[in-house]
Short mmCIF file of C-alpha atoms in Angstrom, two decimals:
data_model
loop_
_atom_site.label_atom_id
_atom_site.label_comp_id
_atom_site.label_asym_id
_atom_site.label_seq_id
_atom_site.Cartn_x
_atom_site.Cartn_y
_atom_site.Cartn_z
CA MET Y 1121 14.12 18.82 23.81
CA SER Y 1122 11.49 22.34 24.63
CA VAL Y 1123 11.11 24.21 22.13
CA PRO Y 1124 12.88 27.73 22.65
CA SER Y 1125 11.09 31.20 22.50
CA PRO Y 1126 11.74 34.96 21.34
CA VAL Y 1127 11.02 36.85 24.06
CA ILE Y 1128 8.88 40.69 24.49
CA ILE Y 1129 10.11 42.92 25.98
CA TRP Y 1130 7.55 45.83 27.26
CA CYS Y 1131 8.53 48.77 28.30
CA ASP Y 1132 6.03 51.41 30.27
CA VAL Y 1133 6.48 54.20 32.30
CA SER Y 1134 2.90 52.59 34.10
CA PHE Y 1135 4.09 49.18 34.86
CA GLU Y 1136 5.73 50.21 38.53
CA THR Y 1137 3.31 52.99 39.08
CA ASP Y 1138 0.62 52.89 41.61
CA GLY Y 1139 -0.41 49.46 40.60
CA SER Y 1140 -1.13 50.87 37.26
CA TYR Y 1141 -1.13 47.20 34.36
CA GLN Y 1142 -0.76 45.14 37.54
CA SER Y 1143 -3.33 43.18 36.62
CA MET Y 1144 -1.74 42.49 33.41
CA LYS Y 1145 0.90 41.79 34.90
CA ASP Y 1146 -0.79 39.58 37.09
CA GLU Y 1147 -2.45 37.74 34.51
CA PHE Y 1148 0.35 36.70 32.95
CA ASN Y 1149 2.16 35.61 35.99
CA GLU Y 1150 -0.43 34.27 38.41
CA ILE Y 1151 -3.46 34.65 35.93
CA THR Y 1152 -5.03 36.82 38.46
CA THR Y 1153 -6.53 40.23 38.15
CA GLY Y 1154 -6.79 43.61 39.25
CA THR Y 1155 -8.34 47.26 39.00
CA PRO Y 1156 -5.59 49.02 37.07
CA LYS Y 1157 -5.08 53.04 36.49
CA GLN Y 1158 -4.86 54.15 32.24
CA ASP Y 1159 -2.58 56.49 30.95
CA PRO Y 1160 -3.34 58.42 28.12
CA ASP Y 1161 -1.62 55.70 25.56
CA ALA Y 1162 -2.88 52.55 27.88
CA MET Y 1163 -4.59 49.47 26.36
CA ASP Y 1164 -7.64 48.30 27.29
CA VAL Y 1165 -6.67 46.25 30.34
CA SER Y 1166 -9.36 43.67 29.94
CA ILE Y 1167 -8.26 42.61 26.25
CA LEU Y 1168 -4.42 42.72 27.21
CA ASN Y 1169 -5.29 40.20 30.03
CA GLU Y 1170 -6.59 37.99 27.64
CA GLU Y 1171 -4.32 37.93 25.34
CA MET Y 1172 -1.34 37.83 28.18
CA ARG Y 1173 -2.91 34.62 28.59
CA GLU Y 1174 -2.61 33.49 25.26
CA PHE Y 1175 1.20 34.19 25.03
CA HIS Y 1176 1.80 32.17 28.44
CA SER Y 1177 -0.58 28.92 27.84
CA ASN Y 1178 2.05 29.10 23.84
CA ASN Y 1179 5.43 29.76 26.06
CA VAL Y 1180 6.09 32.99 25.22
CA PRO Y 1181 7.75 35.06 27.91
CA LEU Y 1182 7.32 38.74 28.65
CA VAL Y 1183 9.31 41.05 30.44
CA PHE Y 1184 8.04 44.24 31.41
CA VAL Y 1185 9.99 47.31 32.33
CA ARG Y 1186 9.45 50.71 33.43
CA THR Y 1187 12.82 52.62 31.80
CA ILE Y 1188 14.28 53.02 29.11
CA ASP Y 1189 17.87 52.12 31.30
CA ASP Y 1190 15.59 49.33 32.01
CA ALA Y 1191 14.93 48.12 28.60
CA THR Y 1192 18.16 48.39 27.35
CA LYS Y 1193 19.91 45.92 30.30
CA LYS Y 1194 17.11 43.59 29.65
CA ILE Y 1195 17.68 43.55 25.30
CA ASN Y 1196 21.54 42.99 26.44
CA GLU Y 1197 20.66 39.90 28.62
CA HIS Y 1198 18.60 38.08 26.02
CA ILE Y 1199 21.11 39.02 23.15
CA ASN Y 1200 21.04 35.48 21.77
CA ASP Y 1201 17.34 35.54 21.65
CA LYS Y 1202 14.95 36.49 19.31
CA VAL Y 1203 14.08 40.32 21.20
CA PHE Y 1204 10.68 42.11 20.52
CA ILE Y 1205 10.11 45.47 21.32
CA ILE Y 1206 6.49 47.15 22.87
CA CYS Y 1207 6.74 50.60 24.10
CA SER Y 1208 4.53 54.02 23.70
CA GLY Y 1209 5.61 56.99 20.90
CA THR Y 1210 6.99 58.34 23.40
CA ILE Y 1211 9.55 56.24 24.78
CA GLY Y 1212 10.02 55.23 21.02
CA ARG Y 1213 11.20 58.33 20.52
CA ALA Y 1214 14.43 57.78 22.97
CA LEU Y 1215 14.58 54.33 22.70
CA VAL Y 1216 13.98 53.14 18.96
CA PRO Y 1217 17.79 55.99 18.36
CA ILE Y 1218 19.33 54.15 21.02
CA ILE Y 1219 18.05 50.54 19.67
CA ALA Y 1220 19.04 51.47 15.90
CA GLN Y 1221 22.79 52.61 17.59
CA LYS Y 1222 23.38 49.45 20.23
CA HIS Y 1223 20.86 46.61 19.14
CA LEU Y 1224 21.55 45.47 15.88
CA THR Y 1225 20.36 42.73 16.38
CA VAL Y 1226 16.99 44.17 17.51
CA HIS Y 1227 14.24 44.54 14.09
CA ASP Y 1228 10.67 44.41 15.34
CA ILE Y 1229 9.54 47.14 17.34
CA TYR Y 1230 5.98 47.92 18.30
CA ILE Y 1231 4.74 51.27 18.74
CA TYR Y 1232 1.61 52.06 20.73
CA THR Y 1233 0.14 56.02 20.13
CA HIS Y 1234 -3.00 57.01 19.67
CA ASP Y 1235 -1.91 60.18 17.77
CA PHE Y 1236 0.63 59.33 14.29
CA ALA Y 1237 1.23 62.61 13.48
CA LEU Y 1238 2.44 63.23 16.75
CA HIS Y 1239 5.76 60.90 15.58
CA ALA Y 1240 6.28 61.28 12.50
CA ASP Y 1241 9.31 63.91 12.76
CA TRP Y 1242 11.73 60.84 14.59
CA ALA Y 1243 9.22 57.88 12.63
CA MET Y 1244 10.23 58.50 9.91
CA MET Y 1245 13.30 57.70 10.41
CA TYR Y 1246 13.16 53.93 12.02
CA VAL Y 1247 10.55 52.60 9.43
CA GLN Y 1248 12.29 49.77 8.50
CA MET Y 1249 12.54 49.07 12.05
CA ILE Y 1250 8.77 50.08 13.81
CA LYS Y 1251 5.62 49.14 13.38
CA MET Y 1252 3.28 51.58 14.76
CA PHE Y 1253 -0.31 51.15 15.65
CA ASP Y 1254 -3.14 53.40 16.95
CA PHE Y 1255 -4.98 50.16 18.61
CA HIS Y 1256 -4.35 47.84 20.38
CA THR Y 1257 -5.80 44.56 19.05
CA SER Y 1258 -3.82 44.83 15.73
CA LEU Y 1259 -1.01 45.92 17.47
CA LEU Y 1260 -1.32 42.13 19.28
CA ILE Y 1261 -2.22 40.50 16.27
CA ARG Y 1262 0.46 41.10 14.55
CA LEU Y 1263 3.11 40.23 16.82
CA THR Y 1264 1.30 36.99 17.21
CA HIS Y 1265 1.30 36.79 13.77
CA ASP Y 1266 5.20 38.20 13.63
CA ILE Y 1267 6.06 35.56 16.55
CA SER Y 1268 4.43 32.98 14.18
CA LYS Y 1269 6.57 33.49 11.73
CA TRP Y 1270 9.85 33.26 13.50
CA HIS Y 1271 8.82 30.07 14.67
CA ILE Y 1272 8.28 28.61 10.95
CA GLU Y 1273 11.73 29.49 10.01
CA GLN Y 1274 13.06 27.94 12.94
CA GLY Y 1275 11.16 24.78 12.29
CA LYS Y 1276 12.37 25.18 7.62
CA SER Y 1277 16.06 25.54 9.14
CA TYR Y 1278 15.72 22.39 11.79
CA LEU Y 1279 14.30 20.37 9.13
CA GLN Y 1280 17.29 21.37 6.42
CA LEU Y 1281 19.71 19.83 8.95
CA ASN Y 1282 17.39 16.51 9.16
CA ASP Y 1283 16.45 17.52 12.86
CA SER Y 1284 12.74 16.32 12.30
CA ILE Y 1285 11.56 16.20 16.23
CA SER Y 1286 12.63 19.98 16.85
CA ALA Y 1287 10.54 21.46 12.97
CA LEU Y 1288 8.10 19.78 14.34
CA LYS Y 1289 8.22 21.21 18.06
CA TYR Y 1290 8.42 25.01 16.25
CA PHE Y 1291 5.51 24.29 13.38
CA GLN Y 1292 3.12 23.21 15.63
CA GLN Y 1293 4.19 26.14 18.63
CA ALA Y 1294 3.51 28.50 14.90
CA HIS Y 1295 0.56 26.53 14.26
CA LYS Y 1296 -0.89 27.17 18.13
CA LEU Y 1297 0.10 31.36 17.72
CA GLU Y 1298 -1.57 31.27 13.99
CA THR Y 1299 -4.79 29.76 15.71
CA ALA Y 1300 -4.72 31.92 18.57
CA ALA Y 1301 -4.05 35.10 16.23
CA ASN Y 1302 -6.58 34.60 13.44
CA LYS Y 1303 -9.47 33.98 16.58
CA ARG Y 1304 -8.52 37.46 17.91
CA GLY Y 1305 -9.07 38.98 14.25
CA GLU Y 1306 -12.18 37.58 14.20
CA THR Y 1307 -13.64 39.88 16.91
CA ASP Y 1308 -15.84 42.85 17.17
CA TRP Y 1309 -12.32 44.71 18.74
CA ASN Y 1310 -10.66 44.25 14.54
CA LEU Y 1311 -12.91 47.25 13.40
CA PRO Y 1312 -13.44 48.73 10.42
CA GLY Y 1313 -11.37 52.55 9.83
CA THR Y 1314 -8.36 51.94 12.20
CA ALA Y 1315 -5.37 51.98 9.99
CA THR Y 1316 -3.03 49.67 11.04
CA ARG Y 1317 -6.29 47.58 10.96
CA LEU Y 1318 -5.18 43.51 9.24
CA HIS Y 1319 -6.97 42.04 6.58
CA PRO Y 1320 -8.60 38.86 7.70
CA THR Y 1321 -6.67 36.78 5.06
CA ALA Y 1322 -3.05 38.56 5.12
CA PHE Y 1323 -1.34 35.80 7.36
CA LEU Y 1324 -3.78 32.74 5.88
CA THR Y 1325 -0.74 31.84 4.23
CA TYR Y 1326 1.21 30.83 6.89
CA LEU Y 1327 -1.66 28.09 8.59
CA LYS Y 1328 -1.50 27.22 4.30
CA GLN Y 1329 1.92 26.46 4.74
CA LEU Y 1330 1.67 24.54 8.02
CA GLU Y 1331 -1.42 22.16 7.83
CA GLY Y 1332 -2.87 19.48 5.75
CA GLU Y 1333 -0.66 16.91 3.26
CA HIS Y 1334 1.91 18.47 2.33
CA GLY Y 1335 2.14 21.32 4.90
CA LEU Y 1336 5.23 21.91 7.42
CA ILE Y 1337 3.67 19.62 10.12
CA ALA Y 1338 2.80 16.75 7.81
CA GLN Y 1339 6.95 17.34 5.98
CA ALA Y 1340 8.23 17.25 9.60
CA GLU Y 1341 5.63 14.73 10.81
CA ASN Y 1342 6.44 11.77 7.98
CA ALA Y 1343 10.37 12.35 8.63
CA ILE Y 1344 10.32 11.29 12.34
CA ARG Y 1345 8.40 8.27 10.96
CA ALA Y 1346 10.59 7.49 8.00
CA ARG Y 1347 13.56 7.37 11.06
CA GLY Y 1348 10.88 4.96 13.02
CA LEU Y 1349 10.04 7.05 15.56
CA PRO Y 1350 6.65 8.18 17.02
CA VAL Y 1351 5.38 11.40 16.65
CA GLN Y 1352 4.86 13.51 19.63
CA ASN Y 1353 1.48 15.10 19.42
CA SER Y 1354 1.34 19.46 20.76
#
């Protein structure tokens, strides 16, 4: 059984114009590079390219769309999946209300903007749904941790259903993502002074849940061995 993955739907008007963000898409889809242009709220493409590699290597699919209509269509296509949305503040102003009204299963929306105050008027109405960031690395770290948390929750559900093989795959996937996110958090890019900066120990609790003699990975492995089956390493 392969591990089901959540889906990241990334909406940005620059994706289809004049090659903007093309290197990011190529890095994810073909592991190539390019020379994109950036708009005022564009993220640092050199960092994003590396992040796309990490998502790709950890089996987390990304869907790139340009318009709000395309974003809502993709959400409908993935109605049975765990959907994470990334968009700019400008797009979020229009897209978040649509999601709130029509796509009640989507609860994880990441807004990237250089100016929180510019979007305070509408964002305050959706504080339970959105997470706002003015620093791209903090956004990507938080996203990775949240995807990892989703895998842990799925693994626990399978463990309760006595499907320890599926549970182990979820836990192993979560461990890979946690390791990648914590490594990213230790870099110089995650500088002090950013309003949304995550404390480096904020998510160590997830690794503690997964690792160790009594951790979730060990629990799943022991349950598999108790059934006389071999343990598959990730």
